[in-house]
PDB file of C-alpha atoms in Angstrom:
ATOM      1  CA  MET A  30       9.616  -7.345  11.640  1.00 46.00           C
ATOM      2  CA  SER A  31       6.931  -9.839  10.670  1.00 48.00           C
ATOM      3  CA  GLU A  32       4.076  -8.686   8.437  1.00 48.00           C
ATOM      4  CA  GLU A  33       1.564  -9.219  11.250  1.00 49.00           C
ATOM      5  CA  ALA A  34       3.610  -7.343  13.876  1.00 48.00           C
ATOM      6  CA  TRP A  35       4.233  -4.517  11.425  1.00 45.00           C
ATOM      7  CA  ALA A  36       0.517  -4.286  10.581  1.00 45.00           C
ATOM      8  CA  GLN A  37      -0.388  -4.049  14.261  1.00 45.00           C
ATOM      9  CA  SER A  38       2.134  -1.272  14.909  1.00 45.00           C
ATOM     10  CA  ALA A  39       0.194   1.337  12.924  1.00 46.00           C
ATOM     11  CA  ILE A  40      -1.398   4.389  14.427  1.00 46.00           C
ATOM     12  CA  ASP A  41      -5.114   3.893  14.905  1.00 45.00           C
ATOM     13  CA  PRO A  42      -7.376   6.314  13.044  1.00 50.00           C
ATOM     14  CA  VAL A  43     -10.558   7.986  14.111  1.00 49.00           C
ATOM     15  CA  ILE A  44     -13.238   5.466  15.063  1.00 47.00           C
ATOM     16  CA  LEU A  45     -14.127   3.070  12.214  1.00 53.00           C
ATOM     17  CA  ALA A  46     -17.383   1.333  12.931  1.00 46.00           C
ATOM     18  CA  PRO A  47     -20.716   0.398  11.432  1.00 45.00           C
ATOM     19  CA  ALA A  48     -22.678   3.440  12.562  1.00 44.00           C
ATOM     20  CA  ASN A  49     -24.706   6.281  11.171  1.00 52.00           C
ATOM     21  CA  GLY A  50     -21.755   8.652  10.761  1.00 66.00           C
ATOM     22  CA  SER A  51     -20.007   9.931   7.653  1.00 82.00           C
ATOM     23  CA  VAL A  52     -18.974   7.591   4.828  1.00 85.00           C
ATOM     24  CA  ILE A  53     -15.780   7.500   2.782  1.00 88.00           C
ATOM     25  CA  GLU A  54     -16.949   5.882  -0.427  1.00 90.00           C
ATOM     26  CA  SER A  55     -15.542   2.973  -2.353  1.00 93.00           C
ATOM     27  CA  GLY A  56     -13.294   4.261  -5.129  1.00 95.00           C
ATOM     28  CA  THR A  57     -11.646   6.947  -2.988  1.00 94.00           C
ATOM     29  CA  GLU A  58      -7.986   7.321  -3.945  1.00 96.00           C
ATOM     30  CA  ILE A  59      -5.286   6.412  -1.414  1.00 95.00           C
ATOM     31  CA  VAL A  60      -1.599   7.182  -2.079  1.00 96.00           C
ATOM     32  CA  LEU A  61       0.670   4.343  -0.931  1.00 96.00           C
ATOM     33  CA  ARG A  62       4.461   4.128  -0.548  1.00 96.00           C
ATOM     34  CA  LEU A  63       6.478   0.932  -1.068  1.00 95.00           C
ATOM     35  CA  ARG A  64       8.508  -0.071   1.987  1.00 96.00           C
ATOM     36  CA  GLU A  65      10.758  -2.390  -0.016  1.00 94.00           C
ATOM     37  CA  GLU A  66      12.277  -2.542  -3.486  1.00 91.00           C
ATOM     38  CA  LEU A  67      10.823  -4.848  -6.123  1.00 89.00           C
ATOM     39  CA  THR A  68      13.306  -5.862  -8.821  1.00 85.00           C
ATOM     40  CA  THR A  69      13.902  -8.533 -11.435  1.00 82.00           C
ATOM     41  CA  ASP A  70      17.663  -7.960 -11.069  1.00 76.00           C
ATOM     42  CA  LYS A  71      18.503 -11.227  -9.276  1.00 74.00           C
ATOM     43  CA  LYS A  72      15.642 -13.233 -10.785  1.00 76.00           C
ATOM     44  CA  LYS A  73      14.231 -14.069  -7.336  1.00 83.00           C
ATOM     45  CA  LEU A  74      10.985 -12.091  -7.579  1.00 85.00           C
ATOM     46  CA  LYS A  75       7.961 -14.305  -8.340  1.00 90.00           C
ATOM     47  CA  ALA A  76       4.270 -13.722  -8.989  1.00 91.00           C
ATOM     48  CA  GLY A  77       2.351 -14.067  -5.731  1.00 94.00           C
ATOM     49  CA  TYR A  78       5.055 -12.401  -3.608  1.00 93.00           C
ATOM     50  CA  ARG A  79       3.466 -10.125  -0.999  1.00 96.00           C
ATOM     51  CA  PHE A  80       5.240  -6.942   0.040  1.00 95.00           C
ATOM     52  CA  GLN A  81       4.811  -4.125   2.540  1.00 96.00           C
ATOM     53  CA  MET A  82       3.535  -0.669   1.739  1.00 96.00           C
ATOM     54  CA  GLU A  83       2.165   2.184   3.820  1.00 96.00           C
ATOM     55  CA  VAL A  84      -0.195   5.111   3.367  1.00 96.00           C
ATOM     56  CA  ALA A  85       1.922   8.007   2.071  1.00 96.00           C
ATOM     57  CA  GLU A  86      -0.603  10.839   2.451  1.00 94.00           C
ATOM     58  CA  PRO A  87      -3.237  10.981   5.189  1.00 93.00           C
ATOM     59  CA  LEU A  88      -6.881  10.734   4.161  1.00 91.00           C
ATOM     60  CA  ARG A  89      -8.924  13.543   5.703  1.00 87.00           C
ATOM     61  CA  LEU A  90     -12.615  14.109   6.130  1.00 83.00           C
ATOM     62  CA  ASN A  91     -13.631  17.637   7.139  1.00 81.00           C
ATOM     63  CA  SER A  92     -10.018  18.405   8.152  1.00 81.00           C
ATOM     64  CA  GLN A  93      -9.956  15.385  10.482  1.00 84.00           C
ATOM     65  CA  ILE A  94      -7.408  12.634   9.701  1.00 87.00           C
ATOM     66  CA  ILE A  95      -9.288   9.401   9.103  1.00 87.00           C
ATOM     67  CA  ILE A  96      -6.438   7.286   7.699  1.00 91.00           C
ATOM     68  CA  PRO A  97      -3.031   8.538   8.904  1.00 93.00           C
ATOM     69  CA  SER A  98       0.256   8.405   7.017  1.00 94.00           C
ATOM     70  CA  GLY A  99       2.163   5.250   7.900  1.00 95.00           C
ATOM     71  CA  THR A 100      -0.924   3.030   8.030  1.00 95.00           C
ATOM     72  CA  PRO A 101       0.314  -0.403   6.852  1.00 96.00           C
ATOM     73  CA  ALA A 102      -0.812  -1.820   3.519  1.00 97.00           C
ATOM     74  CA  ILE A 103      -0.029  -4.989   1.591  1.00 97.00           C
ATOM     75  CA  GLY A 104       0.642  -5.439  -2.116  1.00 96.00           C
ATOM     76  CA  GLU A 105       1.151  -8.488  -4.302  1.00 95.00           C
ATOM     77  CA  VAL A 106       3.284  -9.094  -7.387  1.00 93.00           C
ATOM     78  CA  THR A 107       0.987 -10.327 -10.177  1.00 93.00           C
ATOM     79  CA  GLU A 108       3.425 -10.768 -13.067  1.00 91.00           C
ATOM     80  CA  VAL A 109       7.202 -10.989 -13.465  1.00 87.00           C
ATOM     81  CA  ARG A 110       9.308 -11.296 -16.594  1.00 83.00           C
ATOM     82  CA  ASN A 111      13.061 -11.390 -16.110  1.00 76.00           C
ATOM     83  CA  LYS A 112      15.430  -9.680 -18.520  1.00 59.00           C
ATOM     84  CA  ALA A 113      16.756 -11.924 -21.279  1.00 53.00           C
ATOM     85  CA  MET A 114      19.062 -12.050 -24.269  1.00 48.00           C
ATOM     86  CA  TRP A 115      18.343 -10.174 -27.475  1.00 50.00           C
ATOM     87  CA  GLY A 116      17.642  -7.016 -25.459  1.00 52.00           C
ATOM     88  CA  LYS A 117      14.460  -8.296 -23.803  1.00 63.00           C
ATOM     89  CA  SER A 118      13.800  -6.120 -20.743  1.00 70.00           C
ATOM     90  CA  GLY A 119      12.423  -7.143 -17.364  1.00 79.00           C
ATOM     91  CA  TYR A 120       8.849  -6.423 -16.308  1.00 85.00           C
ATOM     92  CA  ILE A 121       7.040  -6.267 -12.945  1.00 88.00           C
ATOM     93  CA  GLU A 122       3.322  -5.826 -12.393  1.00 90.00           C
ATOM     94  CA  ALA A 123       1.848  -5.557  -8.895  1.00 92.00           C
ATOM     95  CA  ARG A 124      -1.378  -4.587  -7.175  1.00 95.00           C
ATOM     96  CA  ALA A 125      -2.553  -3.159  -3.870  1.00 96.00           C
ATOM     97  CA  ILE A 126      -4.505  -5.691  -1.791  1.00 97.00           C
ATOM     98  CA  SER A 127      -5.435  -4.209   1.574  1.00 97.00           C
ATOM     99  CA  MET A 128      -4.556  -1.970   4.480  1.00 95.00           C
ATOM    100  CA  ARG A 129      -4.974  -2.645   8.177  1.00 91.00           C
ATOM    101  CA  ILE A 130      -6.514   0.074  10.288  1.00 87.00           C
ATOM    102  CA  GLY A 131      -8.210   0.118  13.663  1.00 81.00           C
ATOM    103  CA  GLY A 132      -8.107  -3.698  13.888  1.00 85.00           C
ATOM    104  CA  ARG A 133      -9.915  -3.938  10.546  1.00 88.00           C
ATOM    105  CA  THR A 134      -8.709  -4.979   7.093  1.00 93.00           C
ATOM    106  CA  ILE A 135      -9.850  -2.646   4.301  1.00 94.00           C
ATOM    107  CA  ARG A 136      -9.720  -4.038   0.747  1.00 96.00           C
ATOM    108  CA  LEU A 137      -7.885  -1.978  -1.884  1.00 97.00           C
ATOM    109  CA  SER A 138      -7.547  -2.111  -5.667  1.00 96.00           C
ATOM    110  CA  GLY A 139      -5.150  -0.579  -8.127  1.00 94.00           C
ATOM    111  CA  SER A 140      -2.213  -1.927 -10.095  1.00 92.00           C
ATOM    112  CA  PHE A 141       1.162  -0.547 -11.111  1.00 89.00           C
ATOM    113  CA  ASP A 142       4.132  -1.785 -13.114  1.00 84.00           C
ATOM    114  CA  ASP A 143       7.648  -1.136 -14.359  1.00 80.00           C
ATOM    115  CA  LYS A 144       9.438  -2.211 -17.504  1.00 76.00           C
ATOM    116  CA  GLY A 145      13.214  -2.119 -17.695  1.00 65.00           C
ATOM    117  CA  ALA A 146      14.724  -0.314 -20.656  1.00 56.00           C
ATOM    118  CA  ALA A 147      15.494  -2.390 -23.720  1.00 49.00           C
ATOM    119  CA  GLY A 148      19.101  -3.367 -24.387  1.00 48.00           C
ATOM    120  CA  THR A 149      21.068  -1.281 -26.843  1.00 44.00           C
ATOM    121  CA  ASP A 150      23.341  -2.116 -29.736  1.00 44.00           C
ATOM    122  CA  ILE A 151      21.239  -4.986 -30.965  1.00 43.00           C
ATOM    123  CA  ILE A 152      23.128  -6.319 -33.934  1.00 44.00           C
ATOM    124  CA  PRO A 153      22.207  -9.793 -35.241  1.00 47.00           C
ATOM    125  CA  VAL A 154      25.610 -11.261 -34.406  1.00 46.00           C
ATOM    126  CA  VAL A 155      26.091  -9.469 -31.080  1.00 45.00           C
ATOM    127  CA  GLY A 156      22.372  -9.285 -30.145  1.00 44.00           C
ATOM    128  CA  PHE A 157      22.413 -12.743 -28.634  1.00 45.00           C
ATOM    129  CA  PHE A 158      24.853 -11.459 -26.011  1.00 46.00           C
ATOM    130  CA  THR A 159      22.964  -8.224 -25.298  1.00 48.00           C
ATOM    131  CA  SER A 160      20.307  -8.341 -22.613  1.00 53.00           C
ATOM    132  CA  GLY A 161      17.714  -5.807 -21.581  1.00 61.00           C
ATOM    133  CA  ARG A 162      17.603  -4.029 -18.262  1.00 74.00           C
ATOM    134  CA  SER A 163      15.975  -5.291 -15.088  1.00 76.00           C
ATOM    135  CA  ALA A 164      12.680  -3.783 -13.999  1.00 81.00           C
ATOM    136  CA  THR A 165      12.787  -2.056 -10.612  1.00 83.00           C
ATOM    137  CA  ILE A 166      10.197  -0.330  -8.456  1.00 86.00           C
ATOM    138  CA  ALA A 167      12.239   1.450  -5.778  1.00 89.00           C
ATOM    139  CA  SER A 168      11.506   1.450  -2.073  1.00 91.00           C
ATOM    140  CA  GLY A 169       9.807   4.761  -1.301  1.00 93.00           C
ATOM    141  CA  SER A 170       8.032   4.931  -4.673  1.00 92.00           C
ATOM    142  CA  THR A 171       4.431   6.101  -4.424  1.00 94.00           C
ATOM    143  CA  VAL A 172       1.520   4.449  -6.189  1.00 94.00           C
ATOM    144  CA  LYS A 173      -2.223   5.066  -6.312  1.00 95.00           C
ATOM    145  CA  ALA A 174      -4.735   2.638  -4.862  1.00 96.00           C
ATOM    146  CA  PHE A 175      -8.483   2.855  -4.347  1.00 96.00           C
ATOM    147  CA  LEU A 176     -10.824   1.789  -1.557  1.00 95.00           C
ATOM    148  CA  GLU A 177     -12.794  -1.311  -2.552  1.00 95.00           C
ATOM    149  CA  GLU A 178     -15.433  -0.768   0.123  1.00 92.00           C
ATOM    150  CA  ASP A 179     -17.166   2.068   1.922  1.00 89.00           C
ATOM    151  CA  ILE A 180     -15.721   3.088   5.282  1.00 85.00           C
ATOM    152  CA  VAL A 181     -18.249   4.337   7.804  1.00 83.00           C
ATOM    153  CA  ILE A 182     -16.868   6.799  10.310  1.00 79.00           C
ATOM    154  CA  ALA A 183     -18.706   6.614  13.619  1.00 70.00           C
ATOM    155  CA  LYS A 184     -19.563   9.889  15.251  1.00 62.00           C
ATOM    156  CA  PRO A 185     -17.225  10.307  18.199  1.00 54.00           C
ATOM    157  CA  THR A 186     -19.047   9.889  21.455  1.00 48.00           C
ATOM    158  CA  VAL A 187     -18.535  12.634  23.971  1.00 50.00           C
ATOM    159  CA  PRO A 188     -18.209  11.275  27.503  1.00 53.00           C
ATOM    160  CA  ALA A 189     -20.745  12.560  29.974  1.00 52.00           C
ATOM    161  CA  PRO A 190     -19.310  15.181  32.284  1.00 57.00           C
ATOM    162  CA  THR A 191     -18.201  13.840  35.617  1.00 61.00           C
ATOM    163  CA  PRO A 192     -20.232  15.435  38.399  1.00 60.00           C
ATOM    164  CA  ALA A 193     -18.232  17.440  40.914  1.00 61.00           C
ATOM    165  CA  PRO A 194     -17.994  15.827  44.321  1.00 65.00           C
ATOM    166  CA  ALA A 195     -20.590  17.102  46.757  1.00 64.00           C
ATOM    167  CA  LYS A 196     -19.282  19.578  49.307  1.00 69.00           C
ATOM    168  CA  PRO A 197     -20.039  18.762  52.892  1.00 68.00           C
ATOM    169  CA  ALA A 198     -22.598  21.046  54.490  1.00 67.00           C
ATOM    170  CA  PRO A 199     -21.117  23.750  56.692  1.00 68.00           C
ATOM    171  CA  LYS A 200     -21.435  23.100  60.414  1.00 66.00           C
TER     172      LYS A 200
END
C-alpha cells in the first residue's frame, strides 16, 4: 500500500479545526508503533529513508478519543552505521516526523535509536575477522513522540432538531 493511500485509510478523530474549543498542547506525548523493521543487517538502510508508523495508544481528552490508535504517522532514519570488522556494531537513529489525521498533517518530534551489540572474542589476530552485530528496531516496537504544535478541538455542533411534520386538521 502506498504511503499516501495508507495515510488516508486512518480513522478520523473528533473534529480538528481552528475554533474556540479545547486545546491539546504542543509537547504532549504520543506513543507510536513501527509498522516495519529497521535494520542494518543487509546494509540497505540509508539516512533519509522514510518509514510507516502508527499511533499505538489513543490520545484522550475528557474521556473522548481525540487521536485514535492506528492513526498513521511517518518517521525518518537520520543516521545509519553498518556493522564492521574489529567488532564494530551497527547503529540506527530515527525520528518521528508527522501524523495524518482528519485530512491534516500534524508535526511531531522525538528521536530513538538502536545499537547492535559489540562483537565478542576480539583478539588482535582474530579481531579483524570478528564483526559486531547489526542494529535492529523491530516492527511493532513502540517509541515516544511529541506534538510539535497545538491541536485545537472544535466543540461538536449539535444539529438542530428536525420539526415533526404538521398533522392535518381533523375534518
